[in-house]
Structure formats: C-alpha cells, structure tokens
mmCIF file of C-alpha atoms in Angstrom:
data_model
loop_
_atom_site.group_PDB
_atom_site.id
_atom_site.type_symbol
_atom_site.label_atom_id
_atom_site.label_comp_id
_atom_site.label_asym_id
_atom_site.label_seq_id
_atom_site.Cartn_x
_atom_site.Cartn_y
_atom_site.Cartn_z
ATOM 1 C CA MET A 1 0.000 0.000 0.000
ATOM 2 C CA GLU A 2 1.229 3.478 -0.831
ATOM 3 C CA GLY A 3 1.902 6.012 1.887
ATOM 4 C CA GLU A 4 3.294 5.817 5.364
ATOM 5 C CA ILE A 5 2.270 3.278 7.957
ATOM 6 C CA TYR A 6 2.238 3.152 11.709
ATOM 7 C CA SER A 7 4.065 0.118 13.064
ATOM 8 C CA VAL A 8 3.235 -0.823 16.645
ATOM 9 C CA LYS A 9 4.743 -3.624 18.673
ATOM 10 C CA ILE A 10 2.132 -5.158 20.926
ATOM 11 C CA LEU A 11 1.655 -8.127 23.188
ATOM 12 C CA GLY A 12 0.998 -11.030 20.856
ATOM 13 C CA PRO A 13 2.579 -12.666 17.843
ATOM 14 C CA GLY A 14 4.458 -10.277 15.585
ATOM 15 C CA ASN A 15 3.645 -6.636 14.991
ATOM 16 C CA LEU A 16 0.412 -4.911 14.111
ATOM 17 C CA LYS A 17 0.602 -2.387 11.319
ATOM 18 C CA TRP A 18 -2.099 -0.046 10.097
ATOM 19 C CA SER A 19 -2.158 2.207 7.086
ATOM 20 C CA ARG A 20 -1.683 5.829 7.990
ATOM 21 C CA LYS A 21 -4.223 6.851 5.354
ATOM 22 C CA GLY A 22 -7.874 6.265 6.033
ATOM 23 C CA ILE A 23 -10.505 5.096 3.545
ATOM 24 C CA THR A 24 -13.958 6.662 3.831
ATOM 25 C CA ILE A 25 -16.582 3.945 4.388
ATOM 26 C CA ILE A 26 -19.575 6.237 4.944
ATOM 27 C CA GLY A 27 -19.556 9.983 4.447
ATOM 28 C CA ASN A 28 -20.341 11.730 1.196
ATOM 29 C CA GLY A 29 -20.524 15.180 2.719
ATOM 30 C CA TYR A 30 -22.891 16.732 5.255
ATOM 31 C CA GLY A 31 -26.493 15.749 4.599
ATOM 32 C CA SER A 32 -29.297 13.246 5.101
ATOM 33 C CA ASP A 33 -28.886 10.957 2.090
ATOM 34 C CA PRO A 34 -28.150 7.322 3.038
ATOM 35 C CA ASP A 35 -24.414 7.765 2.412
ATOM 36 C CA GLN A 36 -24.222 11.111 4.238
ATOM 37 C CA LEU A 37 -23.836 11.873 7.935
ATOM 38 C CA GLN A 38 -24.376 14.779 10.307
ATOM 39 C CA PHE A 39 -22.080 14.671 13.344
ATOM 40 C CA PRO A 40 -21.796 10.872 13.698
ATOM 41 C CA ALA A 41 -20.903 9.607 17.173
ATOM 42 C CA GLY A 42 -21.133 5.978 18.362
ATOM 43 C CA LEU A 43 -19.794 3.186 16.166
ATOM 44 C CA PHE A 44 -20.416 -0.565 16.478
ATOM 45 C CA ILE A 45 -19.379 -3.563 14.370
ATOM 46 C CA GLU A 46 -21.342 -6.729 15.126
ATOM 47 C CA PRO A 47 -18.789 -9.562 15.378
ATOM 48 C CA LYS A 48 -20.713 -12.300 13.538
ATOM 49 C CA THR A 49 -22.358 -10.355 10.715
ATOM 50 C CA GLN A 50 -19.679 -7.653 10.412
ATOM 51 C CA ILE A 51 -22.433 -5.085 9.896
ATOM 52 C CA LEU A 52 -21.273 -1.595 10.866
ATOM 53 C CA TYR A 53 -23.704 0.646 12.760
ATOM 54 C CA VAL A 54 -23.359 4.411 13.202
ATOM 55 C CA ALA A 55 -25.251 6.769 15.492
ATOM 56 C CA ASP A 56 -25.961 9.639 13.089
ATOM 57 C CA VAL A 57 -26.672 12.249 15.755
ATOM 58 C CA SER A 58 -28.062 15.265 13.928
ATOM 59 C CA ASN A 59 -29.908 13.063 11.440
ATOM 60 C CA ASN A 60 -31.684 11.419 14.401
ATOM 61 C CA ARG A 61 -31.126 7.936 13.034
ATOM 62 C CA VAL A 62 -28.878 4.880 13.151
ATOM 63 C CA GLN A 63 -27.331 3.850 9.845
ATOM 64 C CA LYS A 64 -26.138 0.337 9.107
ATOM 65 C CA HIS A 65 -23.519 -0.505 6.515
ATOM 66 C CA TYR A 66 -23.523 -4.076 5.226
ATOM 67 C CA PRO A 67 -20.274 -5.752 4.132
ATOM 68 C CA ASN A 68 -21.487 -5.501 0.513
ATOM 69 C CA GLY A 69 -21.668 -1.699 0.823
ATOM 70 C CA LYS A 70 -25.429 -1.325 1.162
ATOM 71 C CA ILE A 71 -26.478 1.430 3.592
ATOM 72 C CA GLU A 72 -29.883 1.814 5.201
ATOM 73 C CA ALA A 73 -31.517 3.106 8.371
ATOM 74 C CA ALA A 74 -31.648 0.637 11.280
ATOM 75 C CA ALA A 75 -33.540 2.955 13.668
ATOM 76 C CA GLY A 76 -35.204 6.334 13.462
ATOM 77 C CA GLN A 77 -36.515 8.053 10.372
ATOM 78 C CA ALA A 78 -34.432 7.692 7.216
ATOM 79 C CA ASN A 79 -35.083 11.349 6.351
ATOM 80 C CA GLY A 80 -33.642 12.595 9.652
ATOM 81 C CA ALA A 81 -36.893 13.730 11.295
ATOM 82 C CA SER A 82 -36.650 13.939 15.091
ATOM 83 C CA GLY A 83 -39.261 13.371 17.752
ATOM 84 C CA SER A 84 -40.216 11.565 20.944
ATOM 85 C CA THR A 85 -42.750 9.075 19.593
ATOM 86 C CA SER A 86 -41.786 5.418 19.268
ATOM 87 C CA ASP A 87 -40.978 5.782 15.566
ATOM 88 C CA LYS A 88 -38.469 8.595 16.082
ATOM 89 C CA LEU A 89 -35.195 9.387 17.837
ATOM 90 C CA ASP A 90 -33.717 12.618 19.118
ATOM 91 C CA GLY A 91 -29.928 12.926 18.967
ATOM 92 C CA PRO A 92 -28.944 9.240 19.223
ATOM 93 C CA ARG A 93 -25.428 8.930 20.665
ATOM 94 C CA ASP A 94 -24.530 5.249 20.610
ATOM 95 C CA ILE A 95 -25.668 1.775 19.559
ATOM 96 C CA PHE A 96 -25.244 -1.886 20.314
ATOM 97 C CA ALA A 97 -26.487 -4.596 17.948
ATOM 98 C CA ASP A 98 -26.830 -8.374 17.930
ATOM 99 C CA GLU A 99 -26.339 -10.906 15.138
ATOM 100 C CA HIS A 100 -30.067 -10.749 14.293
ATOM 101 C CA GLU A 101 -29.820 -7.006 13.513
ATOM 102 C CA ASN A 102 -31.714 -5.931 16.598
ATOM 103 C CA VAL A 103 -30.279 -2.611 17.740
ATOM 104 C CA PHE A 104 -30.204 -0.861 21.106
ATOM 105 C CA VAL A 105 -29.997 2.903 20.759
ATOM 106 C CA VAL A 106 -29.011 5.617 23.203
ATOM 107 C CA ASP A 107 -31.857 8.019 22.423
ATOM 108 C CA SER A 108 -30.136 10.789 24.317
ATOM 109 C CA GLY A 109 -32.507 13.685 23.685
ATOM 110 C CA ASN A 110 -35.415 11.524 24.805
ATOM 111 C CA GLN A 111 -33.589 10.280 27.936
ATOM 112 C CA ARG A 112 -34.121 6.609 27.101
ATOM 113 C CA ILE A 113 -32.664 3.468 25.557
ATOM 114 C CA GLN A 114 -34.684 2.168 22.629
ATOM 115 C CA SER A 115 -34.678 -1.314 21.112
ATOM 116 C CA TRP A 116 -35.429 -1.649 17.405
ATOM 117 C CA ALA A 117 -35.937 -5.080 15.852
ATOM 118 C CA LYS A 118 -34.694 -5.751 12.333
ATOM 119 C CA ASN A 119 -36.809 -3.843 9.776
ATOM 120 C CA ALA A 120 -39.014 -2.424 12.534
ATOM 121 C CA LYS A 121 -40.778 0.879 11.954
ATOM 122 C CA THR A 122 -40.905 1.671 15.659
ATOM 123 C CA GLY A 123 -38.770 1.058 18.731
ATOM 124 C CA LYS A 124 -39.620 0.230 22.304
ATOM 125 C CA THR A 125 -38.163 1.634 25.501
ATOM 126 C CA VAL A 126 -35.920 -0.795 27.410
ATOM 127 C CA ALA A 127 -34.373 1.623 29.943
ATOM 128 C CA GLY A 128 -35.303 5.050 31.290
ATOM 129 C CA ASN A 129 -38.713 6.659 31.476
ATOM 130 C CA GLY A 130 -38.237 9.485 28.991
ATOM 131 C CA SER A 131 -37.673 12.241 31.545
ATOM 132 C CA ALA A 132 -34.419 13.756 32.785
ATOM 133 C CA GLY A 133 -33.595 13.128 36.421
ATOM 134 C CA ALA A 134 -31.410 11.377 38.965
ATOM 135 C CA THR A 135 -33.733 8.656 40.267
ATOM 136 C CA LEU A 136 -32.936 5.091 39.274
ATOM 137 C CA ASN A 137 -35.659 4.948 36.630
ATOM 138 C CA GLU A 138 -34.264 8.063 34.922
ATOM 139 C CA PHE A 139 -31.266 9.294 32.960
ATOM 140 C CA ASN A 140 -29.669 12.682 32.642
ATOM 141 C CA ARG A 141 -28.200 12.569 29.160
ATOM 142 C CA PRO A 142 -27.453 8.897 28.488
ATOM 143 C CA TYR A 143 -24.357 8.595 26.326
ATOM 144 C CA ARG A 144 -23.119 5.003 25.802
ATOM 145 C CA VAL A 145 -24.638 1.523 25.865
ATOM 146 C CA VAL A 146 -23.347 -2.055 25.952
ATOM 147 C CA LEU A 147 -25.053 -5.379 26.631
ATOM 148 C CA ASP A 148 -23.575 -8.279 28.571
ATOM 149 C CA THR A 149 -24.034 -11.942 27.662
ATOM 150 C CA LYS A 150 -27.182 -12.108 29.818
ATOM 151 C CA LYS A 151 -28.598 -9.169 27.820
ATOM 152 C CA ASN A 152 -28.473 -6.823 30.774
ATOM 153 C CA ILE A 153 -28.155 -3.269 29.500
ATOM 154 C CA LEU A 154 -25.280 -1.094 30.764
ATOM 155 C CA VAL A 155 -25.596 2.655 30.243
ATOM 156 C CA ALA A 156 -23.179 5.543 30.747
ATOM 157 C CA ASP A 157 -25.436 8.161 32.362
ATOM 158 C CA LEU A 158 -23.343 11.232 31.603
ATOM 159 C CA GLN A 159 -24.611 14.019 33.817
ATOM 160 C CA ASN A 160 -25.521 11.697 36.676
ATOM 161 C CA GLN A 161 -21.845 10.612 36.711
ATOM 162 C CA ARG A 162 -22.680 6.923 36.848
ATOM 163 C CA ILE A 163 -22.968 3.631 34.985
ATOM 164 C CA THR A 164 -26.253 1.810 35.541
ATOM 165 C CA ARG A 165 -27.272 -1.735 34.690
ATOM 166 C CA TRP A 166 -30.834 -2.537 33.624
ATOM 167 C CA PRO A 167 -32.555 -5.936 33.452
ATOM 168 C CA SER A 168 -33.079 -7.664 30.115
ATOM 169 C CA THR A 169 -36.846 -7.610 30.689
ATOM 170 C CA TYR A 170 -38.290 -4.109 31.026
ATOM 171 C CA ASP A 171 -41.457 -2.983 32.742
ATOM 172 C CA PRO A 172 -41.963 0.802 32.642
ATOM 173 C CA ARG A 173 -43.820 0.637 35.953
ATOM 174 C CA THR A 174 -41.184 -1.194 37.971
ATOM 175 C CA SER A 175 -37.832 -1.417 36.156
ATOM 176 C CA LEU A 176 -34.941 0.436 37.746
ATOM 177 C CA GLY A 177 -31.275 0.753 36.981
ATOM 178 C CA THR A 178 -28.625 -0.440 39.432
ATOM 179 C CA ILE A 179 -25.518 1.695 39.904
ATOM 180 C CA ILE A 180 -22.423 -0.374 39.097
ATOM 181 C CA ALA A 181 -19.881 2.456 38.804
ATOM 182 C CA GLY A 182 -19.772 6.055 39.994
ATOM 183 C CA GLY A 183 -22.887 7.663 41.358
ATOM 184 C CA ASN A 184 -21.014 9.599 44.026
ATOM 185 C CA GLY A 185 -20.471 12.909 42.276
ATOM 186 C CA ALA A 186 -17.937 14.110 39.722
ATOM 187 C CA GLY A 187 -14.278 14.026 40.689
ATOM 188 C CA LEU A 188 -10.726 13.062 39.863
ATOM 189 C CA ASN A 189 -10.259 10.023 42.112
ATOM 190 C CA PRO A 190 -10.692 6.496 40.686
ATOM 191 C CA TYR A 191 -13.926 5.931 42.609
ATOM 192 C CA GLN A 192 -15.644 8.858 40.901
ATOM 193 C CA LEU A 193 -16.587 9.489 37.294
ATOM 194 C CA ASN A 194 -16.361 12.809 35.521
ATOM 195 C CA ASN A 195 -18.629 12.884 32.467
ATOM 196 C CA PRO A 196 -18.382 9.239 31.346
ATOM 197 C CA THR A 197 -18.231 9.399 27.546
ATOM 198 C CA GLY A 198 -16.774 5.982 26.720
ATOM 199 C CA LEU A 199 -17.691 2.497 27.924
ATOM 200 C CA TYR A 200 -16.208 -0.915 27.191
ATOM 201 C CA LEU A 201 -17.161 -4.129 29.000
ATOM 202 C CA ASP A 202 -14.455 -6.783 29.400
ATOM 203 C CA GLU A 203 -16.902 -9.353 30.710
ATOM 204 C CA PRO A 204 -14.520 -12.337 31.119
ATOM 205 C CA ASN A 205 -12.424 -10.261 33.519
ATOM 206 C CA ASN A 206 -15.401 -8.435 35.063
ATOM 207 C CA MET A 207 -13.899 -5.079 34.101
ATOM 208 C CA LEU A 208 -15.359 -1.853 32.794
ATOM 209 C CA TYR A 209 -13.210 0.681 30.986
ATOM 210 C CA ILE A 210 -14.701 4.153 31.299
ATOM 211 C CA SER A 211 -13.582 7.354 29.571
ATOM 212 C CA ASN A 212 -13.912 10.420 31.794
ATOM 213 C CA GLU A 213 -14.168 13.394 29.453
ATOM 214 C CA GLU A 214 -13.724 16.109 32.088
ATOM 215 C CA SER A 215 -10.915 14.293 33.931
ATOM 216 C CA HIS A 216 -9.098 13.513 30.651
ATOM 217 C CA SER A 217 -8.492 9.946 31.755
ATOM 218 C CA VAL A 218 -9.727 6.361 31.470
ATOM 219 C CA THR A 219 -10.676 4.328 34.542
ATOM 220 C CA GLN A 220 -10.372 0.552 34.772
ATOM 221 C CA TRP A 221 -13.260 -0.376 37.054
ATOM 222 C CA ASN A 222 -13.335 -3.859 38.580
ATOM 223 C CA MET A 223 -16.994 -4.673 39.130
ATOM 224 C CA ASP A 224 -16.311 -7.051 42.001
ATOM 225 C CA THR A 225 -17.581 -5.554 45.243
ATOM 226 C CA TYR A 226 -14.097 -5.065 46.649
ATOM 227 C CA GLY A 227 -12.283 -4.742 43.340
ATOM 228 C CA ASN A 228 -9.797 -2.092 42.336
ATOM 229 C CA LYS A 229 -10.578 1.128 40.528
ATOM 230 C CA ASN A 230 -7.487 2.317 38.674
ATOM 231 C CA ILE A 231 -6.623 5.210 36.421
ATOM 232 C CA TYR A 232 -5.639 3.226 33.335
ATOM 233 C CA ALA A 233 -4.752 5.983 30.860
ATOM 234 C CA GLY A 234 -4.252 9.730 30.990
ATOM 235 C CA ILE A 235 -3.479 11.996 33.927
ATOM 236 C CA PRO A 236 -6.620 13.077 35.829
ATOM 237 C CA GLY A 237 -7.120 16.823 35.702
ATOM 238 C CA ARG A 238 -4.147 17.407 33.385
ATOM 239 C CA PRO A 239 -5.226 17.519 29.748
ATOM 240 C CA GLY A 240 -2.499 17.608 27.134
ATOM 241 C CA ASN A 241 -1.090 16.086 23.990
ATOM 242 C CA SER A 242 1.948 14.199 25.275
ATOM 243 C CA ALA A 243 2.080 10.407 24.985
ATOM 244 C CA ALA A 244 0.966 10.118 28.620
ATOM 245 C CA GLN A 245 -1.947 12.551 28.329
ATOM 246 C CA LEU A 246 -5.423 12.667 26.836
ATOM 247 C CA GLN A 247 -7.762 15.543 26.083
ATOM 248 C CA SER A 248 -11.493 14.807 26.310
ATOM 249 C CA PRO A 249 -11.346 11.050 25.613
ATOM 250 C CA GLU A 250 -14.450 9.463 24.169
ATOM 251 C CA GLY A 251 -15.128 5.972 22.757
ATOM 252 C CA LEU A 252 -12.801 3.060 23.407
ATOM 253 C CA THR A 253 -12.265 -0.600 22.633
ATOM 254 C CA LEU A 254 -10.003 -3.457 23.689
ATOM 255 C CA ASP A 255 -8.241 -5.988 21.462
ATOM 256 C CA LYS A 256 -7.558 -9.659 22.156
ATOM 257 C CA TYR A 257 -4.069 -8.822 23.436
ATOM 258 C CA GLY A 258 -5.402 -6.472 26.101
ATOM 259 C CA ASN A 259 -4.387 -3.267 24.322
ATOM 260 C CA LEU A 260 -6.799 -0.379 24.854
ATOM 261 C CA TYR A 261 -7.670 2.009 22.013
ATOM 262 C CA ILE A 262 -9.066 5.452 22.819
ATOM 263 C CA ALA A 263 -10.625 8.184 20.696
ATOM 264 C CA ASP A 264 -8.545 11.086 22.018
ATOM 265 C CA CYS A 265 -11.094 13.575 20.779
ATOM 266 C CA GLN A 266 -9.579 17.017 21.204
ATOM 267 C CA ASN A 267 -6.131 15.761 20.250
ATOM 268 C CA HIS A 268 -7.602 14.482 16.951
ATOM 269 C CA ARG A 269 -5.950 11.095 17.252
ATOM 270 C CA ILE A 270 -6.468 7.469 18.262
ATOM 271 C CA GLN A 271 -4.205 6.320 21.093
ATOM 272 C CA MET A 272 -3.276 2.751 21.970
ATOM 273 C CA PHE A 273 -2.232 1.863 25.514
ATOM 274 C CA CYS A 274 -0.598 -1.526 25.998
ATOM 275 C CA PRO A 275 -1.256 -3.273 29.336
ATOM 276 C CA TYR A 276 0.489 -1.533 32.236
ATOM 277 C CA SER A 277 1.888 1.188 29.973
ATOM 278 C CA VAL A 278 1.828 4.828 31.055
ATOM 279 C CA TYR A 279 2.418 6.041 27.513
ATOM 280 C CA GLY A 280 0.065 5.770 24.568
ATOM 281 C CA ILE A 281 1.027 5.304 20.931
ATOM 282 C CA THR A 282 -0.729 7.216 18.167
ATOM 283 C CA ILE A 283 -2.089 4.796 15.565
ATOM 284 C CA ALA A 284 -4.397 7.134 13.599
ATOM 285 C CA GLY A 285 -4.515 10.886 13.121
ATOM 286 C CA THR A 286 -1.699 13.398 13.225
ATOM 287 C CA GLY A 287 -2.678 15.273 16.382
ATOM 288 C CA GLN A 288 -3.874 18.208 14.273
ATOM 289 C CA MET A 289 -7.431 18.676 13.058
ATOM 290 C CA GLY A 290 -7.887 18.290 9.313
ATOM 291 C CA ASN A 291 -9.728 16.476 6.545
ATOM 292 C CA ASP A 292 -6.913 14.776 4.661
ATOM 293 C CA THR A 293 -6.899 10.986 4.601
ATOM 294 C CA ASN A 294 -4.342 10.860 7.428
ATOM 295 C CA GLU A 295 -6.156 13.415 9.606
ATOM 296 C CA LEU A 296 -9.116 13.397 11.977
ATOM 297 C CA TYR A 297 -11.386 16.146 13.290
ATOM 298 C CA TYR A 298 -12.818 15.403 16.759
ATOM 299 C CA PRO A 299 -12.995 11.592 16.571
ATOM 300 C CA LEU A 300 -15.655 10.168 18.898
ATOM 301 C CA ASP A 301 -15.440 6.374 18.637
ATOM 302 C CA VAL A 302 -13.357 3.401 17.517
ATOM 303 C CA ALA A 303 -14.059 -0.213 16.551
ATOM 304 C CA PHE A 304 -12.378 -3.191 14.894
ATOM 305 C CA ASP A 305 -13.686 -5.592 12.295
ATOM 306 C CA SER A 306 -12.815 -9.302 12.310
ATOM 307 C CA GLU A 307 -9.490 -8.637 10.559
ATOM 308 C CA MET A 308 -8.522 -5.874 13.020
ATOM 309 C CA ASN A 309 -8.992 -3.107 10.510
ATOM 310 C CA LEU A 310 -9.561 0.054 12.547
ATOM 311 C CA TYR A 311 -12.730 2.137 12.103
ATOM 312 C CA VAL A 312 -13.042 5.669 13.454
ATOM 313 C CA THR A 313 -15.965 8.055 13.767
ATOM 314 C CA ASP A 314 -14.416 11.204 12.277
ATOM 315 C CA THR A 315 -17.203 13.371 13.592
ATOM 316 C CA TYR A 316 -16.561 16.874 12.278
ATOM 317 C CA ASN A 317 -15.539 15.506 8.896
ATOM 318 C CA TYR A 318 -18.932 13.732 8.771
ATOM 319 C CA ARG A 319 -17.401 10.403 7.860
ATOM 320 C CA ILE A 320 -16.397 6.937 9.040
ATOM 321 C CA GLN A 321 -12.744 6.186 8.291
ATOM 322 C CA LYS A 322 -11.200 2.746 7.898
ATOM 323 C CA PHE A 323 -7.492 2.307 8.572
ATOM 324 C CA GLU A 324 -6.488 -0.993 7.060
ATOM 325 C CA ARG A 325 -4.432 -3.476 8.970
ATOM 326 C CA ILE A 326 -1.269 -4.113 6.949
ATOM 327 C CA GLN A 327 0.095 -7.044 8.934
#
C-alpha cells in the first residue's frame, strides 16, 4: 500500500501495522442521504455479521452498513426527522447490535434506551422513562450503551456521573437501573466518574473501561464488590497532547491482546495503551485537526472488524474512516 504506515509492537505474535491513510466507508458530505452523515458519534461492528452501525446524531437515526456496501436506516426516520414518539429518535449517541440485527440505541434527547428489531418501523423503551432526572428509573443525558451476555443493558449516564445496569426484561412501571460504577459525584479520584463518555465491557475479567471526558483519563473499574478502581490511561485533571496525556477522551475498545484504544477527541488522534503502559502510541490521526486521509477532526469512537482493521468516527468531517491493517 502506498503512503506511510504506523508500526506498533504489541503483546501477541508479531507486529500490528495499520495504514496511515484512512478510507472513507460512509460519508459523502454533510447531509441526510443514506451515504451522508451529520455529526456521527457511536460506532459498532457486530462480530458475527460484520455489519457496521453508526449513530448519526443530527440526522436522528442509526445507519447500518452491510459488508457488501449497502447502507440503510436501522432505527429512526431515514429522512432525519426527530421526535419523541416510538418511531423517532432525538440525537442518538450510541448503539449496540446483535447478530439478528436488533439494535439498542441511546436516544439521548429523549432520555431513554430504545430497542429496534430488524426492519421495525418503531422502537420500544428498554431503559429510562423518557424524563431527565437522577432517580434510578431516569437518565440525565445517556451517552453510551453495551449489553452483557445475559442481555443486561449497561448505560453511561453522563450528567448523573454513573454507569447503571438494567434488566433484560423491562417494565416501565417497575424497572430500575442499578448503579455499578460512579454515582457519588464528579471528581478526579478512581472511585468517581467525571462525564463518562466511553464504555467498554471486558466481561470475562469483570472489568469496565470508562472514559472520563472532564478528567481527561480512562478508569479501569473492577466490578467485584471489593475490586480495584485504577486510572488506566491519561493523567486526571491534566489535559495535554503528550504520549501520557489525553484531552477529552471518548469511545474506546479493547483488542484480544489487552491493548486499549481510545478516541482522544480534542487531540484528533487514536491512542493505543498496551497493558500496564503509562504512555500511549498514536495509531491514527496526526494530532492536528484536518480532513486529509491521514487526519481526523474530533474523533468520537473506535471499533475493529474481524481482521482488526480500525474504524473511526471522524465526527466533524462527517465520515467513518477505515485504517487498514497491513500485517
């Protein structure tokens, strides 16, 4: 492949190498056509089907991109219309999907999590009651969602500074979230969250990785009752662009070697932190905002496909970029 590459030595066999130049997978300018985006945020690639899902925030919809290149709406109105009825979304921030193309959407403006079955015209609420608040049946700006293997729903509740877990069966009259991280105010210590904008569940190890936007750090949160809460990446309260620092981190993911990848939003780069490393390695972006193929402009999320090609939500360039794995 032409152009420069990033070569990164990681735990595992050999080296991983990614192209420095990204390929646009979705993003034909700012707009509401199927191949256009308006401030995309959350990104999810379903492991079995390899379908890519994008939370298209200002188009109030979730787009799905099939491996054959077909793009269609998975939730919300295809034309971008917003609303609070069951057939509409308002500023969706994130998604999780299963192999059957059922999607779970962070319907942030409506303070709820919606589930949309494949080809459904409407969604149903599976967490939250649609009003903003701090009680355990409410959210205050939900931001990220993941599901565990038991189909419990985990939500980053941004302005309540907490992660809550909701049962797989939802009853609007009785269902409540359970606080599993945070919930004790915003702060810099490992037991507090500070605008949780990224969430990754390492279920085999019972760990949550949580990006704290306002602390400029990532917490590794052991969900065991007496487990450790560690600052895993970044320096709390000290934003910057050195290899040890982050600035407003957002989405994150973990690879099979235990390396953590972070959308370092205001540094316009993707950082990789190997286990127990204080210093991150830039694997995408130049650190300067831009729209060239090697640049990013406020990236908000990251994901891998089955071949460990890297996908990035390049939010202010209104596109999804793919950085091919070379080796």
